[in-house]
PDB file of C-alpha atoms in Angstrom:
ATOM      1  CA  MET A   1      -0.021   0.098   0.192  1.00  0.00           C
ATOM      2  CA  THR A   2       1.094   3.409  -1.269  1.00  0.00           C
ATOM      3  CA  SER A   3       1.069   6.359   1.356  1.00  0.00           C
ATOM      4  CA  HIS A   4      -1.658   7.940  -1.387  1.00  0.00           C
ATOM      5  CA  GLN A   5      -3.287   4.830  -1.184  1.00  0.00           C
ATOM      6  CA  PHE A   6      -4.202   5.583   2.647  1.00  0.00           C
ATOM      7  CA  ARG A   7      -5.284   8.987   1.672  1.00  0.00           C
ATOM      8  CA  HIS A   8      -8.114   7.130  -0.649  1.00  0.00           C
ATOM      9  CA  TRP A   9      -8.678   5.485   2.822  1.00  0.00           C
ATOM     10  CA  LEU A  10      -9.072   8.085   4.679  1.00  0.00           C
ATOM     11  CA  ASN A  11     -11.198  10.090   2.520  1.00  0.00           C
ATOM     12  CA  THR A  12     -13.557   7.086   1.857  1.00  0.00           C
ATOM     13  CA  LEU A  13     -13.943   5.994   5.884  1.00  0.00           C
ATOM     14  CA  ALA A  14     -14.569  10.328   6.215  1.00  0.00           C
ATOM     15  CA  ASN A  15     -17.499   9.960   3.821  1.00  0.00           C
ATOM     16  CA  GLU A  16     -18.774   6.920   5.493  1.00  0.00           C
ATOM     17  CA  GLY A  17     -18.415   8.527   9.224  1.00  0.00           C
ATOM     18  CA  GLY A  18     -20.659  11.186   8.162  1.00  0.00           C
ATOM     19  CA  LEU A  19     -18.193  13.829   7.636  1.00  0.00           C
ATOM     20  CA  SER A  20     -19.738  17.082   5.742  1.00  0.00           C
ATOM     21  CA  GLN A  21     -17.775  17.693   2.174  1.00  0.00           C
ATOM     22  CA  LEU A  22     -16.336  21.414   3.540  1.00  0.00           C
ATOM     23  CA  GLU A  23     -15.069  19.205   6.279  1.00  0.00           C
ATOM     24  CA  ILE A  24     -13.407  16.543   4.572  1.00  0.00           C
ATOM     25  CA  ALA A  25     -11.853  19.000   1.971  1.00  0.00           C
ATOM     26  CA  ARG A  26     -10.525  21.094   4.693  1.00  0.00           C
ATOM     27  CA  TRP A  27      -9.197  17.797   6.783  1.00  0.00           C
ATOM     28  CA  MET A  28      -7.357  16.451   3.412  1.00  0.00           C
ATOM     29  CA  GLY A  29      -6.288  20.274   2.808  1.00  0.00           C
ATOM     30  CA  ARG A  30      -8.217  21.276  -0.487  1.00  0.00           C
ATOM     31  CA  LYS A  31      -8.916  24.143  -2.216  1.00  0.00           C
ATOM     32  CA  ASP A  32     -11.740  22.831  -3.810  1.00  0.00           C
ATOM     33  CA  ILE A  33     -14.209  20.333  -2.605  1.00  0.00           C
ATOM     34  CA  SER A  34     -15.287  19.229  -5.843  1.00  0.00           C
ATOM     35  CA  GLN A  35     -11.512  17.114  -5.584  1.00  0.00           C
ATOM     36  CA  ASN A  36     -13.363  15.079  -2.955  1.00  0.00           C
ATOM     37  CA  ALA A  37     -15.369  13.194  -5.275  1.00  0.00           C
ATOM     38  CA  ALA A  38     -12.195  11.224  -7.305  1.00  0.00           C
ATOM     39  CA  TYR A  39     -10.926   9.821  -3.031  1.00  0.00           C
ATOM     40  CA  ASN A  40     -14.660   8.658  -2.352  1.00  0.00           C
ATOM     41  CA  HIS A  41     -14.897   4.826  -2.749  1.00  0.00           C
ATOM     42  CA  MET A  42     -18.193   3.930  -0.863  1.00  0.00           C
ATOM     43  CA  THR A  43     -20.764   2.300  -3.004  1.00  0.00           C
ATOM     44  CA  GLY A  44     -24.209   3.295  -3.243  1.00  0.00           C
ATOM     45  CA  VAL A  45     -24.796   0.389  -0.632  1.00  0.00           C
ATOM     46  CA  GLN A  46     -22.731   2.020   1.825  1.00  0.00           C
ATOM     47  CA  LEU A  47     -23.775   5.194   1.766  1.00  0.00           C
ATOM     48  CA  ALA A  48     -27.579   3.995   2.074  1.00  0.00           C
ATOM     49  CA  ALA A  49     -26.089   2.251   5.182  1.00  0.00           C
ATOM     50  CA  SER A  50     -24.863   5.404   6.670  1.00  0.00           C
ATOM     51  CA  ILE A  51     -27.720   7.247   6.027  1.00  0.00           C
ATOM     52  CA  HIS A  52     -29.682   4.854   7.824  1.00  0.00           C
ATOM     53  CA  SER A  53     -27.353   4.807  10.512  1.00  0.00           C
ATOM     54  CA  LYS A  54     -27.666   8.556  10.716  1.00  0.00           C
ATOM     55  CA  LEU A  55     -31.460   8.105  10.949  1.00  0.00           C
ATOM     56  CA  GLN A  56     -31.234   5.875  13.519  1.00  0.00           C
ATOM     57  CA  LYS A  57     -28.921   8.367  15.448  1.00  0.00           C
ATOM     58  CA  GLY A  58     -31.473  11.393  14.637  1.00  0.00           C
ATOM     59  CA  ALA A  59     -29.153  13.102  13.008  1.00  0.00           C
ATOM     60  CA  VAL A  60     -31.394  13.490   9.718  1.00  0.00           C
ATOM     61  CA  GLN A  61     -34.224  15.841   9.441  1.00  0.00           C
ATOM     62  CA  GLY A  62     -37.610  16.269   7.669  1.00  0.00           C
ATOM     63  CA  VAL A  63     -40.339  14.470   6.628  1.00  0.00           C
ATOM     64  CA  ILE A  64     -38.573  10.774   6.638  1.00  0.00           C
ATOM     65  CA  ALA A  65     -37.055  11.784  10.208  1.00  0.00           C
ATOM     66  CA  ASP A  66     -40.320  12.793  11.610  1.00  0.00           C
ATOM     67  CA  THR A  67     -41.810   9.460  10.115  1.00  0.00           C
ATOM     68  CA  ALA A  68     -39.445   7.319  11.727  1.00  0.00           C
ATOM     69  CA  ILE A  69     -39.430   8.961  14.966  1.00  0.00           C
ATOM     70  CA  ARG A  70     -43.345   8.088  15.164  1.00  0.00           C
ATOM     71  CA  ILE A  71     -42.530   4.367  15.338  1.00  0.00           C
ATOM     72  CA  LYS A  72     -41.875   3.610  18.550  1.00  0.00           C
ATOM     73  CA  ASN A  73     -40.992   0.234  18.488  1.00  0.00           C
ATOM     74  CA  PRO A  74     -37.511   0.673  18.355  1.00  0.00           C
ATOM     75  CA  GLN A  75     -37.091  -2.762  16.184  1.00  0.00           C
ATOM     76  CA  ARG A  76     -40.011  -1.527  13.803  1.00  0.00           C
ATOM     77  CA  ARG A  77     -38.054   2.270  13.338  1.00  0.00           C
ATOM     78  CA  LYS A  78     -35.160  -0.201  12.033  1.00  0.00           C
ATOM     79  CA  GLU A  79     -37.097  -1.881   9.343  1.00  0.00           C
ATOM     80  CA  PHE A  80     -38.901   0.922   8.772  1.00  0.00           C
ATOM     81  CA  ILE A  81     -35.387   2.759   7.828  1.00  0.00           C
ATOM     82  CA  ASP A  82     -33.708   0.105   6.464  1.00  0.00           C
ATOM     83  CA  SER A  83     -36.851  -0.293   4.222  1.00  0.00           C
ATOM     84  CA  LEU A  84     -36.257   3.135   2.488  1.00  0.00           C
ATOM     85  CA  THR A  85     -33.497   2.131   0.273  1.00  0.00           C
ATOM     86  CA  THR A  86     -30.896  -0.465  -0.526  1.00  0.00           C
ATOM     87  CA  THR A  87     -28.738   1.812  -2.323  1.00  0.00           C
ATOM     88  CA  ALA A  88     -28.355   5.648  -3.354  1.00  0.00           C
ATOM     89  CA  HIS A  89     -26.266   8.366  -5.092  1.00  0.00           C
ATOM     90  CA  MET A  90     -25.008  11.205  -5.110  1.00  0.00           C
ATOM     91  CA  THR A  91     -26.152  13.809  -7.777  1.00  0.00           C
ATOM     92  CA  ASP A  92     -25.154  17.316  -8.584  1.00  0.00           C
ATOM     93  CA  PHE A  93     -27.968  18.715  -5.947  1.00  0.00           C
ATOM     94  CA  GLY A  94     -28.229  16.341  -2.958  1.00  0.00           C
ATOM     95  CA  ILE A  95     -28.177  12.514  -2.466  1.00  0.00           C
ATOM     96  CA  CYS A  96     -30.591  10.419  -4.786  1.00  0.00           C
ATOM     97  CA  LEU A  97     -32.433   7.487  -2.295  1.00  0.00           C
ATOM     98  CA  HIS A  98     -33.918   6.243  -5.001  1.00  0.00           C
ATOM     99  CA  ASP A  99     -33.832   2.706  -5.929  1.00  0.00           C
ATOM    100  CA  TRP A 100     -32.951   1.872  -9.408  1.00  0.00           C
ATOM    101  CA  SER A 101     -32.727  -1.555  -8.455  1.00  0.00           C
ATOM    102  CA  ALA A 102     -36.299  -1.921  -8.782  1.00  0.00           C
ATOM    103  CA  LEU A 103     -37.613   0.437 -11.162  1.00  0.00           C
ATOM    104  CA  PRO A 104     -36.324   3.645 -13.927  1.00  0.00           C
ATOM    105  CA  CYS A 105     -36.219   6.995 -12.285  1.00  0.00           C
ATOM    106  CA  PRO A 106     -40.139   8.097 -12.602  1.00  0.00           C
ATOM    107  CA  LYS A 107     -38.694  12.491 -12.504  1.00  0.00           C
ATOM    108  CA  HIS A 108     -36.489  11.283 -16.027  1.00  0.00           C
ATOM    109  CA  ALA A 109     -33.350  13.192 -13.432  1.00  0.00           C
ATOM    110  CA  ALA A 110     -35.542  16.107 -12.652  1.00  0.00           C
ATOM    111  CA  CYS A 111     -33.863  15.823  -8.817  1.00  0.00           C
ATOM    112  CA  ASN A 112     -34.153  19.088  -8.318  1.00  0.00           C
ATOM    113  CA  THR A 113     -38.115  18.547  -7.886  1.00  0.00           C
ATOM    114  CA  CYS A 114     -38.042  14.724  -6.779  1.00  0.00           C
ATOM    115  CA  GLU A 115     -38.974  13.794  -3.002  1.00  0.00           C
ATOM    116  CA  ASP A 116     -36.747  11.018  -3.000  1.00  0.00           C
ATOM    117  CA  HIS A 117     -33.862  13.396  -2.206  1.00  0.00           C
ATOM    118  CA  LEU A 118     -31.917  14.370   0.630  1.00  0.00           C
ATOM    119  CA  ILE A 119     -30.547  17.737   0.999  1.00  0.00           C
ATOM    120  CA  GLU A 120     -26.406  17.699   2.185  1.00  0.00           C
ATOM    121  CA  LYS A 121     -27.039  20.996   4.595  1.00  0.00           C
ATOM    122  CA  GLY A 122     -24.212  23.490   3.694  1.00  0.00           C
ATOM    123  CA  ASN A 123     -22.353  21.930   1.193  1.00  0.00           C
ATOM    124  CA  PRO A 124     -21.368  24.452  -1.139  1.00  0.00           C
ATOM    125  CA  GLU A 125     -21.016  22.612  -4.534  1.00  0.00           C
ATOM    126  CA  HIS A 126     -24.946  21.678  -4.230  1.00  0.00           C
ATOM    127  CA  ARG A 127     -26.208  24.981  -2.947  1.00  0.00           C
ATOM    128  CA  GLU A 128     -24.122  26.630  -6.432  1.00  0.00           C
ATOM    129  CA  ARG A 129     -26.001  24.063  -8.348  1.00  0.00           C
ATOM    130  CA  ALA A 130     -29.238  25.440  -6.935  1.00  0.00           C
ATOM    131  CA  ALA A 131     -29.056  29.011  -7.131  1.00  0.00           C
ATOM    132  CA  GLU A 132     -27.639  28.464 -10.642  1.00  0.00           C
ATOM    133  CA  LEU A 133     -31.060  26.435 -11.605  1.00  0.00           C
ATOM    134  CA  LYS A 134     -33.501  29.011  -9.617  1.00  0.00           C
ATOM    135  CA  GLN A 135     -31.549  31.825 -12.158  1.00  0.00           C
ATOM    136  CA  ASP A 136     -32.392  29.580 -14.945  1.00  0.00           C
ATOM    137  CA  THR A 137     -35.912  28.213 -13.836  1.00  0.00           C
ATOM    138  CA  GLU A 138     -36.885  32.268 -12.832  1.00  0.00           C
ATOM    139  CA  MET A 139     -36.091  33.394 -16.658  1.00  0.00           C
ATOM    140  CA  LEU A 140     -37.904  30.218 -18.135  1.00  0.00           C
ATOM    141  CA  LEU A 141     -40.869  31.136 -15.623  1.00  0.00           C
ATOM    142  CA  GLN A 142     -41.153  34.285 -17.166  1.00  0.00           C
ATOM    143  CA  LEU A 143     -40.963  32.878 -20.568  1.00  0.00           C
ATOM    144  CA  ALA A 144     -43.862  30.543 -19.425  1.00  0.00           C
ATOM    145  CA  GLN A 145     -45.774  33.569 -18.438  1.00  0.00           C
ATOM    146  CA  GLU A 146     -45.582  35.772 -21.322  1.00  0.00           C
ATOM    147  CA  GLU A 147     -46.768  32.649 -23.427  1.00  0.00           C
ATOM    148  CA  LYS A 148     -50.035  32.381 -20.920  1.00  0.00           C
ATOM    149  CA  LYS A 149     -50.359  35.649 -21.783  1.00  0.00           C
ATOM    150  CA  ALA A 150     -50.634  34.859 -25.384  1.00  0.00           C
ATOM    151  CA  GLU A 151     -52.963  32.195 -24.731  1.00  0.00           C
ATOM    152  CA  SER A 152     -50.404  29.433 -26.605  1.00  0.00           C
ATOM    153  CA  TYR A 153     -51.336  26.488 -26.601  1.00  0.00           C
ATOM    154  CA  GLY A 154     -50.392  24.022 -23.691  1.00  0.00           C
ATOM    155  CA  VAL A 155     -48.295  26.560 -22.136  1.00  0.00           C
ATOM    156  CA  ASP A 156     -50.364  25.678 -18.241  1.00  0.00           C
ATOM    157  CA  ASN A 157     -47.903  22.732 -17.797  1.00  0.00           C
ATOM    158  CA  TRP A 158     -44.803  24.075 -18.386  1.00  0.00           C
ATOM    159  CA  LEU A 159     -46.153  26.945 -16.174  1.00  0.00           C
ATOM    160  CA  ASP A 160     -47.216  24.822 -13.423  1.00  0.00           C
ATOM    161  CA  HIS A 161     -43.853  22.960 -13.728  1.00  0.00           C
ATOM    162  CA  GLN A 162     -41.723  26.315 -13.513  1.00  0.00           C
ATOM    163  CA  GLN A 163     -43.796  27.314 -10.273  1.00  0.00           C
ATOM    164  CA  ARG A 164     -42.933  24.038  -8.761  1.00  0.00           C
ATOM    165  CA  THR A 165     -39.861  23.847  -9.291  1.00  0.00           C
ATOM    166  CA  LEU A 166     -38.899  27.792  -8.339  1.00  0.00           C
ATOM    167  CA  VAL A 167     -40.874  27.339  -5.096  1.00  0.00           C
ATOM    168  CA  ARG A 168     -38.450  23.815  -4.417  1.00  0.00           C
ATOM    169  CA  LEU A 169     -35.172  25.032  -5.522  1.00  0.00           C
ATOM    170  CA  GLU A 170     -36.178  28.521  -3.000  1.00  0.00           C
ATOM    171  CA  ALA A 171     -36.704  26.362  -0.185  1.00  0.00           C
ATOM    172  CA  VAL A 172     -33.152  24.265  -0.744  1.00  0.00           C
ATOM    173  CA  LEU A 173     -31.741  27.529  -1.071  1.00  0.00           C
ATOM    174  CA  SER A 174     -33.292  28.746   2.156  1.00  0.00           C
ATOM    175  CA  LEU A 175     -32.328  25.548   4.162  1.00  0.00           C
ATOM    176  CA  HIS A 176     -28.694  25.838   3.112  1.00  0.00           C
ATOM    177  CA  ASP A 177     -28.516  29.651   4.440  1.00  0.00           C
ATOM    178  CA  ASP A 178     -30.086  28.769   8.089  1.00  0.00           C
ATOM    179  CA  PRO A 179     -27.838  29.265  10.537  1.00  0.00           C
ATOM    180  CA  ASP A 180     -30.002  27.035  12.743  1.00  0.00           C
ATOM    181  CA  ILE A 181     -29.318  23.778  11.064  1.00  0.00           C
ATOM    182  CA  ALA A 182     -25.591  22.284  11.254  1.00  0.00           C
ATOM    183  CA  ASP A 183     -23.579  22.059   8.654  1.00  0.00           C
ATOM    184  CA  GLY A 184     -23.580  18.314   6.993  1.00  0.00           C
ATOM    185  CA  THR A 185     -27.372  17.560   8.967  1.00  0.00           C
ATOM    186  CA  LEU A 186     -29.107  15.615   5.906  1.00  0.00           C
ATOM    187  CA  VAL A 187     -32.525  16.941   5.564  1.00  0.00           C
ATOM    188  CA  HIS A 188     -35.676  15.213   3.604  1.00  0.00           C
ATOM    189  CA  LEU A 189     -38.102  17.703   2.114  1.00  0.00           C
ATOM    190  CA  GLY A 190     -40.361  15.463   0.562  1.00  0.00           C
ATOM    191  CA  LYS A 191     -43.898  16.273  -1.042  1.00  0.00           C
ATOM    192  CA  LYS A 192     -44.379  19.149   1.351  1.00  0.00           C
ATOM    193  CA  ILE A 193     -42.853  21.830  -0.829  1.00  0.00           C
ATOM    194  CA  ALA A 194     -45.121  20.403  -3.542  1.00  0.00           C
ATOM    195  CA  ARG A 195     -48.414  20.883  -1.678  1.00  0.00           C
ATOM    196  CA  GLU A 196     -46.804  24.678  -1.140  1.00  0.00           C
ATOM    197  CA  SER A 197     -46.507  25.111  -4.219  1.00  0.00           C
ATOM    198  CA  GLU A 198     -50.021  24.017  -4.515  1.00  0.00           C
ATOM    199  CA  LEU A 199     -50.906  26.376  -2.393  1.00  0.00           C
ATOM    200  CA  LYS A 200     -49.369  29.626  -3.523  1.00  0.00           C
ATOM    201  CA  GLY A 201     -50.658  28.926  -7.171  1.00  0.00           C
TER     202      GLY A 201
END
């Protein structure tokens, strides 16, 4: 084993242990957290197990965590958590919990509006991507509103999608900027934001 392989192993252990990407980059002396990816060798199954462990310890917030807490029987709670997903993977937006071994993605990789996503609070790359998507969505929403005024055929679905996407992205950015939530905390927004967008609409 070389000393560089040892760095790969330590980086993977840090990921398995739940350190945030920013903490790992600082610990390893990296200027850019995107460099972490090449050193992380966790499998999807290991990432899912790490999420299960965090849920058991109460280190996850949101819809999934609230449901788990309501299950008083420890064995039943563990069964519920273990049944959530057998695998997970990182996206440029968060962590996808969808079980690809069971069926293809029903959202066609529209991660920014998916309820099967966990947001890693404070992850600068994920926040930057959400901010970019918000800017793009605001432009698309403006175009959709103009088409609505022009009474273009089929514009309602497009307008509705942009509105839902914008509400979701605003919620994600608000979560990233919330000083009351520790960086590295996993947050599951679930379907809550979709319902809120319907009420606003």
